[in-house]
Amino acid sequence: MSKILVIAEHLDGKLNSSTARAVSAAAAVKPEAIDVLVLADNVDAIAADAAKIDGVSRVLTVARAENAHPLAAVLAPQIAKAADGYSHVFVPSTTFGKDVAPRAAALLGVAQLSDVMSVEGTHTFKRPIYAGNAIVTVEAEPSHVVVATIRTASWPAAASGANNAPIEALTLDVTLPSHTRFVELKQGASDRPDLQSASKVVSGGRGVGSKENFDIIFKFADKIGAAVGASRAAVDAGYVPSDLQVGQTGKIIAPELYMAIGISGAIQHLTGIKDAGTIVAINKDGEAPIFEVADFGLVGDLFKILPELEAALG
Amino acid sequence: MKILVGYKRVVDYNVRIQVKPDGTGVVTDGVKLSANPFDDIALEEALRLREKGVAEEVIVVGIGPADLTAHLRNGLAMGANRAIHVVTAEAMQPLTAARTFQKLIEKEQPGLVILGKQAIDDDANQTGQMLAALWDRPQATFASKVEIADGKATVTREVDAGLETIEVELPAVITSDLRLNEPRFIKLPDIMKAKSKPIDVIEFASLGIDSGDHLKTTHYAAPPKRSKGVMVKDAAELVAALKQKGLL
Ligand SMILES: Cc1cc2nc3c(=O)[nH]c(=O)nc-3n(C[C@H](O)[C@H](O)[C@H](O)COP(=O)(O)OP(=O)(O)OC[C@H]3O[C@@H](n4cnc5c(N)ncnc54)[C@H](O)[C@@H]3O)c2cc1C
Ligand SMILES: Cc1cc2nc3c(=O)[nH]c(=O)nc-3n(C[C@H](O)[C@H](O)[C@H](O)COP(=O)(O)OP(=O)(O)OC[C@H]3O[C@@H](n4cnc5c(N)ncnc54)[C@H](O)[C@@H]3O)c2cc1C
C-alpha cells in the first residue's frame, strides 16, 4: 500500500493553497495514508491549517530556527530523512517545490518526476514536456520512492474544514548546512487576489505599451475583482514585476476566466493558461494567434475597449 | 576560478512540436536544434564574470550524441575557453546528467557551475538542484542577478512571491532565469577563432556512472486541443456573453 508524504508550502506563517492541491493529487493515488510535513520556525498556525485539509492523516512538524526561510539546501536533507517509510513524496510544482524536490530526490538517489498533471496508477503519471506541446505517460520503478512535483493548475485544492488530523512533532537527526543564507524577500505588495489561485485573471502584454499604461489593466482588474498577470514581453519591458509573468517560465494558472489583453499568444505564453476555463482575447490584430485558443475574441484597440467594458459593467 | 557551464542542445523554441502518430516520441528528425535558451544565458553570465576578472576560464559542457560538436563550437564562438563533450547516444534523465557533471567537477574543481534553470525540451528543472545535492554545495536557482565577492555569491532569485535574495558560499551551483542577462550575438571572426579551441571528448561509459534513470516514458500524446471560440463585435456583446456564463 502507498503512504504519501506531502511537503507543505507556506509563507509568513500561512499555508499556501498549493499544499491542498498536492493533497488532491496524493488522494488520487488512493493511499493508505497522507501525511503533511511542515518545516518552519513557528509551525503551529501552519500545522493547524494543514490538519483541516480533507484526506490528511497526520501533520508532522519540524520546528527549527533554520527553517524560517525556504532554503532548499536546508530543507532537502530534512525531507530526505523524513521520507523514510513512505512510497511517495509530493511537493507542489511552484518555485518552492521546484527548488527543493530535486535536491531531496538526489539525496535519496532517485529520479524525480516534474509537474504531475494526472495520476494513472500508483506508479504511473502524466506530465507535460515541450512547453505542454506533448503529454507523456511516465512509469516510475516501484522499488524506489517516487519524488514528484505536482502541477498545481491540474488539481483543485482539497476541501478544508471538516478534518482534524493529529499533529505530531518530529525530531530529525540531521546536521544542516550553513553555506546558504537568506538575505531578503521583496514581495510585490498587493491587496489584489493572488495570481496563482485567483478565479479571474486579467493579463496585459507588450501591446499595453508602458508601465504607466498598465494602470488601465490594474483598474479593470480591480473593477471585476481579478488578479493581474502579464506576458514575458511586458515583464521584460519593465511594465510589471517578474512575479506576474504567466507562461512556460512564469506561472502556470487555471482561473475560471482569463483575459489576455494586448498579448499575441506565443506558445510559451499559452502554456501557462491551457487549463483556464474561459479565455478572452482583446487584440487589435485579428490574425493574432491568441484568437486560435480564445473562447471569446474581440478585435480592436485595448485603450478604447477597456473603458467601454467598464462602462458596460456599470 | 573556473566556471563550468551546462550547454545543452534542444529543439529550437520556435519549432512547433509534433507528437508521432504512434505515440513513441516527438518528431525530432530534421527539426532545427539550438542551444537551450537558458544555457545561452548561463554562458553569457559566465563570460561576463570572466570579463570582470572574477573568473579566468569558462568551460562549456555538452552531454549528448557524437554530432554535438558543431553545437559546442557555438559555445566556444560565444567566448568559452574550451568545451567538454560527454558522448552518449542515449537521452538521459536529470539525475544521470547531474552525476555526469559531478564527475567533471571532481576533475576540473570549478569555483562555480552555472546551468540553465530548465531545458525547454523535457522542462524538468532539476539538474542544477540535483548536482548541488550530490556535490554537497549551495544552490541558487532561478537567478536574475548574480554578484560575486569575497568567496560568496549574492543571488537574486525569481520566486512566486517576488524577488528573493540569498547569499551562498562558493563553490556553488547557480541556475539561470530568463532575465539574468541578454546573451551576445556570435560574430564571424569568433566562429573562426572557435575552430582552434579545444574540445575534450569523454565517453560517458568511461565515467562509471550508475544510471539514475528510474523513470520510463511509455507514451507520448498530443495535448487536448482547445477549440476555437467565437468572435464578438463589441464590448457590450462581450460583457453579455461573460455575464451569461456567470463569469462577471
Ligand atoms: C525559452 C522561452 C521562454 C519563454 N517564456 C515565456 C513565458 O513564460 N511567458 C510569456 O508570456 N512569454 C514567454 N516567452 C516569450 C514569448 O515567446 C513571447 O515573446 C511573448 O509571450 C510575447 O509577449 P506579448 O504577447 O505581450 O508581445 P507581442 O508578441 O509583441 O504581442 C503584443 C500584441 O499586442 C497587440 N497590440 C498592440 N497594441 C495594441 C492595442 N493598442 N490594442 C490591442 N492590442 C494591441 C499586438 O497586435 C500583438 O498581438 C518565452 C520565450 C522563450 C524563448
Ligand atoms: C524525445 C526526446 C529525445 C531526446 N533526445 C535526446 C538526445 O538525443 N540527447 C540528449 O542529450 N538528450 C535528449 N533528450 C533530453 C534528455 O532526456 C534530457 O537531457 C534529460 O531528461 C535532462 O532533462 P532536462 O534537460 O529537462 O533537465 P533540466 O534539469 O531541465 O536541465 C537544466 C540544465 O541542466 C543542464 N543540462 C541538462 N542536461 C544536459 C546535457 N545533456 N548537456 C549539457 N547540459 C545539460 C543544462 O544547463 C540545462 O539547462 C531527449 C528528450 C526527449 C523527450
XYZ file of C-alpha atoms and ligand atoms in Angstrom:
668
model
C 0.000 0.000 0.000
C 1.068 3.546 -0.666
C 1.949 6.043 2.024
C 2.408 9.603 0.840
C 4.311 12.468 2.404
C 3.199 15.897 1.166
C 5.582 18.779 1.814
C 3.737 21.900 2.973
C 4.462 25.220 1.274
C 3.941 28.296 3.405
C 4.833 31.956 3.632
C 4.561 34.430 6.505
C 3.105 31.784 8.800
C 0.301 30.872 6.410
C -0.200 27.647 4.494
C -0.161 28.126 0.711
C -3.151 26.654 -1.165
C -0.676 24.756 -3.352
C -0.361 22.307 -0.443
C -4.053 21.358 -0.608
C -3.635 20.849 -4.362
C -0.778 18.438 -3.759
C -3.017 16.633 -1.245
C -5.635 16.217 -4.027
C -3.020 14.570 -6.224
C -1.977 12.350 -3.315
C -5.595 11.291 -2.760
C -5.775 10.241 -6.433
C -3.143 7.575 -5.685
C -5.662 6.087 -3.180
C -3.049 5.646 -0.482
C -3.340 4.177 2.976
C -2.161 7.457 4.495
C -1.374 11.052 3.522
C 0.892 12.870 5.959
C 1.794 16.532 5.599
C 5.262 17.672 6.652
C 5.595 21.239 7.930
C 9.150 22.579 8.116
C 9.138 26.054 9.679
C 10.417 28.084 12.598
C 6.930 28.608 14.011
C 4.881 25.615 12.964
C 1.658 25.937 14.958
C -0.590 28.050 12.735
C 0.605 26.318 9.571
C 0.127 22.850 11.043
C -3.355 23.764 12.278
C -4.327 24.796 8.737
C -2.854 21.605 7.260
C -4.715 19.427 9.779
C -8.036 20.742 8.445
C -7.441 19.573 4.869
C -9.665 16.635 3.861
C -7.786 13.389 3.431
C -4.816 14.302 5.622
C -3.988 11.505 8.104
C -1.327 13.260 10.200
C 0.561 16.511 10.227
C 4.244 16.169 11.088
C 6.130 19.254 12.199
C 9.785 20.160 12.490
C 10.228 23.499 14.253
C 13.767 24.814 13.826
C 15.103 28.337 13.559
C 16.962 27.293 10.379
C 13.584 26.617 8.742
C 12.493 30.263 8.923
C 13.042 30.675 5.186
C 12.567 28.077 2.466
C 16.221 27.365 1.636
C 16.444 24.161 -0.397
C 19.884 23.284 0.958
C 18.459 23.355 4.492
C 15.068 21.740 3.834
C 16.107 18.946 1.453
C 18.118 16.871 3.984
C 15.166 17.016 6.395
C 12.740 15.914 3.672
C 15.046 13.076 2.623
C 15.244 11.890 6.217
C 11.501 12.212 6.835
C 10.768 10.304 3.585
C 11.844 7.061 5.215
C 8.952 4.582 5.101
C 6.936 6.486 2.509
C 6.231 5.249 -1.022
C 5.742 8.760 -2.427
C 6.858 12.304 -1.618
C 4.734 15.010 -3.271
C 5.690 18.693 -3.420
C 3.751 21.467 -5.197
C 5.352 22.446 -8.501
C 5.832 26.073 -7.520
C 9.215 27.786 -7.340
C 9.393 26.408 -3.782
C 8.829 22.813 -4.867
C 10.952 23.049 -7.997
C 13.846 24.286 -5.894
C 13.656 21.724 -3.113
C 12.240 18.498 -4.605
C 15.124 17.665 -6.987
C 17.617 18.288 -4.192
C 15.743 15.912 -1.887
C 15.425 13.325 -4.675
C 19.160 13.423 -5.382
C 19.900 12.911 -1.684
C 17.640 9.843 -1.836
C 19.387 8.737 -5.036
C 16.203 8.686 -7.085
C 14.961 10.382 -10.216
C 12.251 12.988 -9.793
C 9.038 13.490 -11.713
C 8.197 17.082 -12.564
C 4.738 18.627 -12.971
C 2.432 15.654 -12.449
C -0.882 16.523 -14.134
C -2.692 13.214 -13.671
C -2.361 10.014 -11.699
C -2.964 6.868 -13.758
C -1.906 4.345 -11.116
C 0.290 4.178 -8.036
C 3.409 4.453 -10.205
C 2.044 5.806 -13.480
C 1.641 9.522 -14.088
C 1.167 12.037 -16.866
C 3.255 15.168 -17.253
C 3.766 17.827 -19.922
C 7.003 18.319 -21.848
C 7.982 20.799 -24.569
C 6.000 23.619 -23.005
C 2.916 21.418 -22.872
C 3.059 20.512 -26.553
C 3.317 16.863 -25.672
C 1.941 14.927 -22.725
C 3.955 11.906 -21.671
C 2.955 8.905 -19.603
C 5.745 8.080 -17.192
C 6.185 4.915 -15.158
C 8.258 5.029 -12.006
C 10.050 1.954 -10.649
C 8.089 0.682 -7.621
C 11.381 -0.268 -5.936
C 12.192 3.424 -5.399
C 10.365 6.143 -3.520
C 8.521 8.372 -6.003
C 9.518 12.014 -5.578
C 7.259 14.232 -7.654
C 6.252 17.839 -8.055
C 2.534 18.416 -8.602
C 1.374 20.786 -11.337
C -0.941 22.913 -9.196
C -3.090 24.107 -12.110
C -4.151 20.496 -12.791
C -5.526 19.841 -9.307
C -8.265 21.527 -7.278
C -7.392 22.352 -3.695
C -8.672 19.573 -1.424
C -11.580 20.836 0.688
C -10.764 22.110 4.128
C -12.603 22.422 7.422
C -14.146 19.043 8.210
C -10.916 17.262 9.092
C -8.975 17.459 12.347
C -5.848 15.387 11.768
C -3.452 14.799 14.657
C -0.341 16.987 14.758
C 2.925 15.364 15.818
C 6.323 16.945 16.355
C 9.119 15.117 14.584
C 12.757 15.044 15.609
C 15.044 14.528 12.642
C 18.664 13.798 13.326
C 20.284 15.771 10.516
C 23.012 18.373 10.508
C 22.049 21.350 8.416
C 24.467 23.317 6.249
C 25.283 26.949 6.952
C 26.672 27.727 3.487
C 23.383 29.235 2.287
C 21.846 32.295 3.907
C 18.589 34.130 3.343
C 19.037 37.871 2.781
C 15.612 39.238 1.847
C 12.349 38.715 0.017
C 10.863 41.605 -1.905
C 7.215 40.849 -2.328
C 5.111 42.616 -4.874
C 2.949 44.204 -2.178
C -0.596 43.949 -3.399
C -4.058 43.556 -1.949
C -5.293 42.099 -5.230
C -6.157 38.401 -5.449
C -3.177 36.066 -5.726
C -2.339 35.275 -9.349
C -1.896 31.561 -8.760
C -5.209 30.910 -7.053
C -7.473 33.668 -8.406
C -10.669 32.677 -10.201
C -10.275 35.616 -12.597
C -7.081 36.924 -14.149
C -6.576 39.924 -16.423
C -3.216 39.919 -18.203
C -1.536 42.612 -20.228
C 1.146 42.227 -22.874
C 3.532 44.318 -24.892
C 0.502 45.914 -26.532
C -0.166 47.851 -23.328
C 2.903 49.876 -24.217
C 4.303 51.227 -20.951
C 4.390 50.980 -17.198
C 2.055 53.971 -16.914
C -0.399 52.492 -19.393
C -0.548 49.302 -17.339
C -2.753 51.217 -14.898
C -5.609 50.594 -17.293
C -5.124 46.835 -16.758
C -4.955 47.195 -12.972
C -8.025 49.409 -12.962
C -10.058 46.968 -14.998
C -8.864 44.002 -12.914
C -9.941 45.787 -9.737
C -13.321 46.511 -11.263
C -14.016 42.797 -11.781
C -12.050 41.561 -8.734
C -9.361 39.828 -10.800
C -5.669 39.152 -10.251
C -3.234 40.745 -12.706
C -0.827 38.817 -14.915
C 1.467 39.662 -17.809
C 3.349 38.253 -20.766
C 7.104 37.915 -20.697
C 7.422 40.814 -23.124
C 5.578 43.073 -20.679
C 7.795 41.951 -17.795
C 10.993 42.274 -19.826
C 9.999 45.785 -20.822
C 9.647 46.647 -17.142
C 5.898 47.357 -17.181
C 5.315 44.996 -14.225
C 7.412 42.869 -11.806
C 8.529 39.365 -12.770
C 6.209 37.547 -10.376
C 3.308 38.482 -12.649
C 4.660 36.521 -15.623
C 2.380 33.806 -16.943
C 3.721 31.018 -19.134
C 6.273 28.266 -19.612
C 8.831 30.033 -17.476
C 6.399 32.002 -15.375
C 3.277 30.882 -13.571
C 1.012 28.108 -14.819
C -2.516 29.072 -13.864
C -6.059 27.763 -14.240
C -8.525 30.567 -13.473
C -12.188 30.325 -14.455
C -11.753 33.467 -16.551
C -8.539 34.582 -18.261
C -8.457 37.821 -20.222
C -5.429 38.342 -22.487
C -5.138 41.985 -23.430
C -2.562 43.118 -25.978
C -0.956 39.664 -25.873
C -0.170 37.915 -29.171
C -0.465 34.355 -27.866
C 3.057 32.930 -28.233
C 3.257 29.222 -27.494
C 5.279 29.886 -24.322
C 2.529 32.147 -23.022
C -0.288 29.744 -23.908
C 1.440 27.010 -21.906
C 0.568 28.958 -18.796
C -3.174 29.178 -19.489
C -4.065 25.840 -21.107
C -6.314 24.895 -18.204
C -8.142 28.202 -17.919
C -11.933 27.851 -18.013
C -12.803 30.660 -20.410
C -10.205 32.633 -22.343
C -10.999 36.105 -23.643
C -8.647 37.821 -26.086
C -8.578 41.511 -26.910
C -6.113 42.390 -29.635
C -6.026 44.905 -32.454
C -4.584 42.299 -34.816
C -7.326 39.931 -35.979
C -4.655 37.452 -37.066
C -3.010 37.188 -33.621
C -2.574 33.513 -32.615
C -4.291 34.149 -29.273
C -7.625 34.090 -31.151
C -6.991 30.415 -32.025
C -7.460 29.441 -28.386
C -9.822 32.168 -27.171
C -13.412 31.299 -26.301
C -14.337 34.919 -26.936
C -12.306 37.200 -29.158
C -12.665 40.912 -29.691
C -10.602 42.723 -32.307
C -9.807 46.319 -31.504
C -7.734 48.854 -29.612
C -7.455 47.928 -25.948
C -7.378 51.601 -24.907
C -10.795 52.030 -26.451
C -12.272 48.667 -25.468
C -11.349 48.574 -21.768
C -13.193 51.793 -20.899
C -16.149 50.518 -22.914
C -16.129 47.262 -20.956
C -16.037 49.174 -17.692
C -18.941 51.303 -18.860
C -20.907 48.219 -19.931
C -20.379 46.709 -16.482
C -21.954 49.775 -14.947
C 38.415 30.498 -10.743
C 36.975 28.152 -13.340
C 33.319 28.218 -14.302
C 31.606 25.140 -15.695
C 28.545 25.884 -17.845
C 25.832 23.440 -18.955
C 25.296 23.823 -22.671
C 22.509 21.596 -23.840
C 21.208 21.250 -27.363
C 17.439 21.182 -27.675
C 14.746 21.542 -30.312
C 14.638 25.253 -31.151
C 11.964 27.137 -29.221
C 10.294 28.301 -32.421
C 9.643 24.759 -33.653
C 6.063 23.568 -33.400
C 6.435 20.225 -31.672
C 4.585 17.318 -33.266
C 3.906 14.080 -31.448
C 4.486 10.987 -33.605
C 1.165 9.338 -34.505
C 2.221 6.042 -32.884
C 2.904 7.784 -29.551
C 6.558 6.715 -29.358
C 8.016 10.202 -29.180
C 8.045 13.620 -30.755
C 9.279 14.315 -34.254
C 12.905 15.399 -33.955
C 14.151 14.333 -37.394
C 15.088 17.317 -39.483
C 13.863 19.903 -36.969
C 16.039 22.844 -36.063
C 18.178 22.330 -32.961
C 19.640 25.185 -30.918
C 21.241 25.839 -27.586
C 18.756 25.722 -24.728
C 17.911 29.452 -24.291
C 18.642 29.258 -20.562
C 22.086 27.844 -21.312
C 22.959 30.738 -23.603
C 22.094 32.962 -20.646
C 24.196 30.795 -18.297
C 27.142 31.056 -20.673
C 26.729 34.810 -21.080
C 26.814 35.235 -17.299
C 29.992 33.168 -17.048
C 31.636 35.208 -19.800
C 30.730 38.461 -18.047
C 32.257 37.159 -14.815
C 35.444 36.353 -16.727
C 35.431 39.803 -18.311
C 35.082 41.334 -14.832
C 38.127 39.371 -13.706
C 36.145 37.169 -11.307
C 36.913 34.042 -13.342
C 39.803 33.000 -15.574
C 38.324 30.151 -17.513
C 34.870 29.261 -18.846
C 34.213 25.673 -19.876
C 31.030 24.621 -21.715
C 29.779 21.095 -21.152
C 27.540 19.157 -23.507
C 26.219 15.688 -22.836
C 24.874 14.110 -25.984
C 25.482 12.275 -29.237
C 28.619 12.414 -31.400
C 27.241 15.163 -33.639
C 27.129 17.644 -30.748
C 30.477 19.125 -31.852
C 29.034 21.894 -34.020
C 26.777 22.957 -31.170
C 29.711 23.101 -28.753
C 31.639 25.182 -31.309
C 28.845 27.771 -30.973
C 29.534 27.950 -27.260
C 33.221 28.388 -27.991
C 32.426 31.084 -30.564
C 30.361 32.899 -27.967
C 33.537 33.006 -25.888
C 34.072 29.886 -23.794
C 37.748 28.906 -23.464
C 37.156 25.230 -24.052
C 34.485 22.557 -24.190
C 33.897 19.127 -22.725
C 31.780 16.720 -24.736
C 30.480 13.709 -22.857
C 29.424 11.362 -25.619
C 26.303 9.265 -25.245
C 23.760 8.187 -27.804
C 21.106 7.746 -25.150
C 18.907 10.501 -23.793
C 19.476 10.685 -20.050
C 17.407 11.862 -17.114
C 18.473 14.745 -14.856
C 19.894 12.572 -12.060
C 22.261 10.911 -14.519
C 23.118 14.288 -16.060
C 23.856 15.602 -12.542
C 26.078 12.595 -11.791
C 27.932 13.292 -15.029
C 28.522 16.920 -14.036
C 29.695 15.701 -10.631
C 32.401 13.583 -12.278
C 33.566 16.565 -14.303
C 33.642 18.702 -11.166
C 35.936 16.207 -9.433
C 38.374 16.634 -12.299
C 38.029 20.361 -13.011
C 37.435 21.736 -9.483
C 35.393 24.745 -10.644
C 34.554 27.600 -8.284
C 31.146 27.974 -9.862
C 28.795 25.904 -12.017
C 26.079 27.690 -13.966
C 23.282 25.670 -15.560
C 20.004 26.685 -17.132
C 17.019 26.605 -14.778
C 15.284 24.231 -17.142
C 15.835 22.699 -20.538
C 12.940 23.598 -22.813
C 12.520 20.045 -24.149
C 11.873 17.992 -21.023
C 11.168 21.059 -18.851
C 12.449 19.028 -15.907
C 14.041 21.890 -13.933
C 16.114 19.510 -11.828
C 19.699 19.055 -12.941
C 21.240 22.006 -11.069
C 19.469 21.204 -7.810
C 20.452 17.536 -8.028
C 24.042 18.411 -8.799
C 24.206 20.760 -5.793
C 22.893 17.956 -3.567
C 25.400 15.382 -4.857
C 28.238 17.890 -4.584
C 27.007 18.925 -1.107
C 27.261 22.593 -2.094
C 24.791 25.527 -2.143
C 22.310 26.108 -4.932
C 20.898 29.388 -6.141
C 18.176 28.575 -8.650
C 16.176 30.858 -10.998
C 18.787 33.598 -10.762
C 18.023 37.026 -12.188
C 21.057 38.777 -10.678
C 24.445 37.467 -9.559
C 27.167 39.332 -7.676
C 30.382 37.674 -6.633
C 32.762 38.945 -3.961
C 34.855 37.540 -1.100
C 34.215 33.895 -1.949
C 30.469 34.410 -1.885
C 27.721 34.870 -4.449
C 24.773 37.114 -3.709
C 21.974 35.949 -5.944
C 18.548 37.419 -6.609
C 16.046 34.684 -7.458
C 12.718 34.955 -9.269
C 10.288 33.162 -6.965
C 6.481 33.038 -6.967
C 6.219 35.559 -4.163
C 8.569 38.107 -5.741
C 12.335 38.528 -5.701
C 14.333 36.626 -3.119
C 17.979 37.329 -2.384
C 20.245 34.696 -0.880
C 23.938 34.544 -0.144
C 25.857 31.356 -0.906
C 29.440 30.365 -0.244
C 31.457 29.250 -3.244
C 31.788 26.803 -4.838
C 28.105 26.679 -5.688
C 25.608 25.876 -8.419
C 23.608 28.709 -9.958
C 20.739 28.179 -12.423
C 19.824 30.980 -14.789
C 16.417 32.566 -15.274
C 15.482 34.500 -18.407
C 16.119 37.983 -17.079
C 19.647 37.335 -15.830
C 21.112 38.909 -18.967
C 20.810 39.156 -22.735
C 23.202 36.792 -24.468
C 25.593 38.323 -27.016
C 25.448 37.509 -30.694
C 28.197 35.450 -32.218
C 30.367 37.341 -34.717
C 32.010 35.783 -37.751
C 35.640 36.178 -36.572
C 34.668 34.444 -33.337
C 33.455 31.456 -35.313
C 36.878 31.261 -36.979
C 38.656 31.569 -33.630
C 36.463 28.861 -32.103
C 37.759 26.322 -34.607
C 41.096 26.152 -32.827
C 39.693 25.949 -29.294
C 39.942 22.532 -27.629
C 37.026 20.139 -27.136
C 37.737 17.306 -24.678
C 35.817 14.222 -25.701
C 34.898 11.787 -22.939
C 32.912 8.599 -23.450
C 30.005 8.535 -20.991
C 30.611 4.801 -20.410
C 34.163 5.526 -19.237
C 32.899 7.635 -16.315
C 31.478 4.620 -14.479
C 28.208 6.312 -13.560
C 25.221 4.416 -12.184
C 22.176 5.283 -14.214
C 19.663 7.285 -12.232
C 17.069 6.855 -14.949
C 14.322 5.337 -12.828
C 11.505 6.745 -14.880
C 10.257 5.175 -18.076
C 8.305 7.211 -20.601
C 5.796 4.794 -22.067
C 3.636 7.015 -24.232
C 3.591 10.424 -25.907
C 0.341 12.175 -26.747
C -0.641 15.498 -28.217
C -2.304 17.761 -25.645
C -6.077 18.136 -25.805
C -6.829 20.975 -28.194
C -8.817 23.994 -27.122
C -11.430 24.615 -29.733
C -11.624 27.993 -31.383
C -14.380 30.083 -29.856
C -16.451 32.913 -31.224
C -15.633 36.484 -32.153
C -17.777 39.152 -30.552
C -18.330 42.517 -32.216
C -18.045 44.904 -29.300
C -17.616 45.421 -25.572
C -21.328 45.176 -24.835
C -21.601 41.783 -26.524
C -18.556 40.516 -24.621
C -19.916 41.603 -21.261
C -23.269 39.992 -22.067
C -21.581 36.712 -23.040
C -19.455 36.619 -19.876
C -22.420 37.521 -17.694
C -24.418 34.707 -19.256
C -21.663 32.257 -18.292
C -21.726 33.650 -14.764
C -18.154 34.906 -15.061
C -18.882 38.571 -14.416
C 12.600 29.988 -23.542
C 11.484 30.977 -23.629
C 10.570 31.056 -22.593
C 9.522 31.973 -22.638
N 8.641 32.017 -21.600
C 7.587 32.853 -21.656
C 6.621 32.912 -20.604
O 6.730 32.213 -19.579
N 5.577 33.765 -20.734
C 5.411 34.567 -21.837
O 4.418 35.309 -21.886
N 6.311 34.559 -22.823
C 7.399 33.729 -22.757
N 8.311 33.750 -23.765
C 8.214 34.827 -24.789
C 7.212 34.574 -25.892
O 7.849 33.828 -26.916
C 6.711 35.911 -26.482
O 7.819 36.658 -26.920
C 5.889 36.772 -25.516
O 4.886 35.993 -24.900
C 5.274 37.910 -26.270
O 4.579 38.760 -25.388
P 3.366 39.675 -25.917
O 2.316 38.798 -26.488
O 2.997 40.590 -24.819
O 4.074 40.561 -27.016
P 3.901 40.601 -28.585
O 4.100 39.262 -29.188
O 4.721 41.711 -29.076
O 2.366 40.938 -28.793
C 1.787 42.165 -28.484
C 0.363 42.105 -29.005
O -0.321 43.288 -28.635
C -1.186 43.667 -29.682
N -1.449 45.102 -29.530
C -0.567 46.124 -29.667
N -1.158 47.306 -29.406
C -2.455 47.040 -29.096
C -3.573 47.834 -28.758
N -3.481 49.167 -28.639
N -4.752 47.223 -28.534
C -4.861 45.862 -28.636
N -3.833 45.056 -28.958
C -2.643 45.640 -29.185
C -0.435 43.294 -30.930
O -1.322 43.104 -32.031
C 0.264 42.000 -30.519
O -0.513 40.855 -30.864
C 9.380 32.839 -23.739
C 10.296 32.757 -24.786
C 11.339 31.853 -24.737
C 12.312 31.798 -25.858
C 12.057 12.691 -27.479
C 13.279 13.108 -26.731
C 14.509 12.899 -27.295
C 15.667 13.301 -26.625
N 16.856 13.089 -27.215
C 17.981 13.461 -26.587
C 19.252 13.256 -27.171
O 19.378 12.735 -28.287
N 20.345 13.678 -26.482
C 20.240 14.267 -25.273
O 21.258 14.635 -24.696
N 19.055 14.470 -24.691
C 17.912 14.098 -25.308
N 16.709 14.308 -24.707
C 16.614 15.036 -23.433
C 17.064 14.273 -22.207
O 16.102 13.341 -21.840
C 17.301 15.341 -21.127
O 18.602 15.785 -21.296
C 17.229 14.872 -19.700
O 15.946 14.343 -19.445
C 17.502 16.034 -18.748
O 16.309 16.771 -18.579
P 16.287 18.325 -18.767
O 17.277 18.674 -19.774
O 14.878 18.714 -18.952
O 16.843 18.771 -17.357
P 16.809 20.167 -16.711
O 17.011 19.855 -15.288
O 15.594 20.924 -17.125
O 18.105 20.890 -17.288
C 18.627 22.022 -16.616
C 20.005 22.349 -17.091
O 20.902 21.275 -16.865
C 21.944 21.272 -17.856
N 21.854 20.032 -18.639
C 20.907 19.069 -18.569
N 21.166 18.104 -19.480
C 22.264 18.475 -20.153
C 23.002 17.919 -21.232
N 22.613 16.783 -21.819
N 24.105 18.582 -21.669
C 24.502 19.748 -21.090
N 23.832 20.334 -20.077
C 22.734 19.708 -19.617
C 21.649 22.459 -18.728
O 22.389 23.570 -18.253
C 20.151 22.685 -18.550
O 19.756 23.993 -18.829
C 15.562 13.919 -25.360
C 14.311 14.104 -24.797
C 13.182 13.723 -25.465
C 11.855 13.973 -24.835
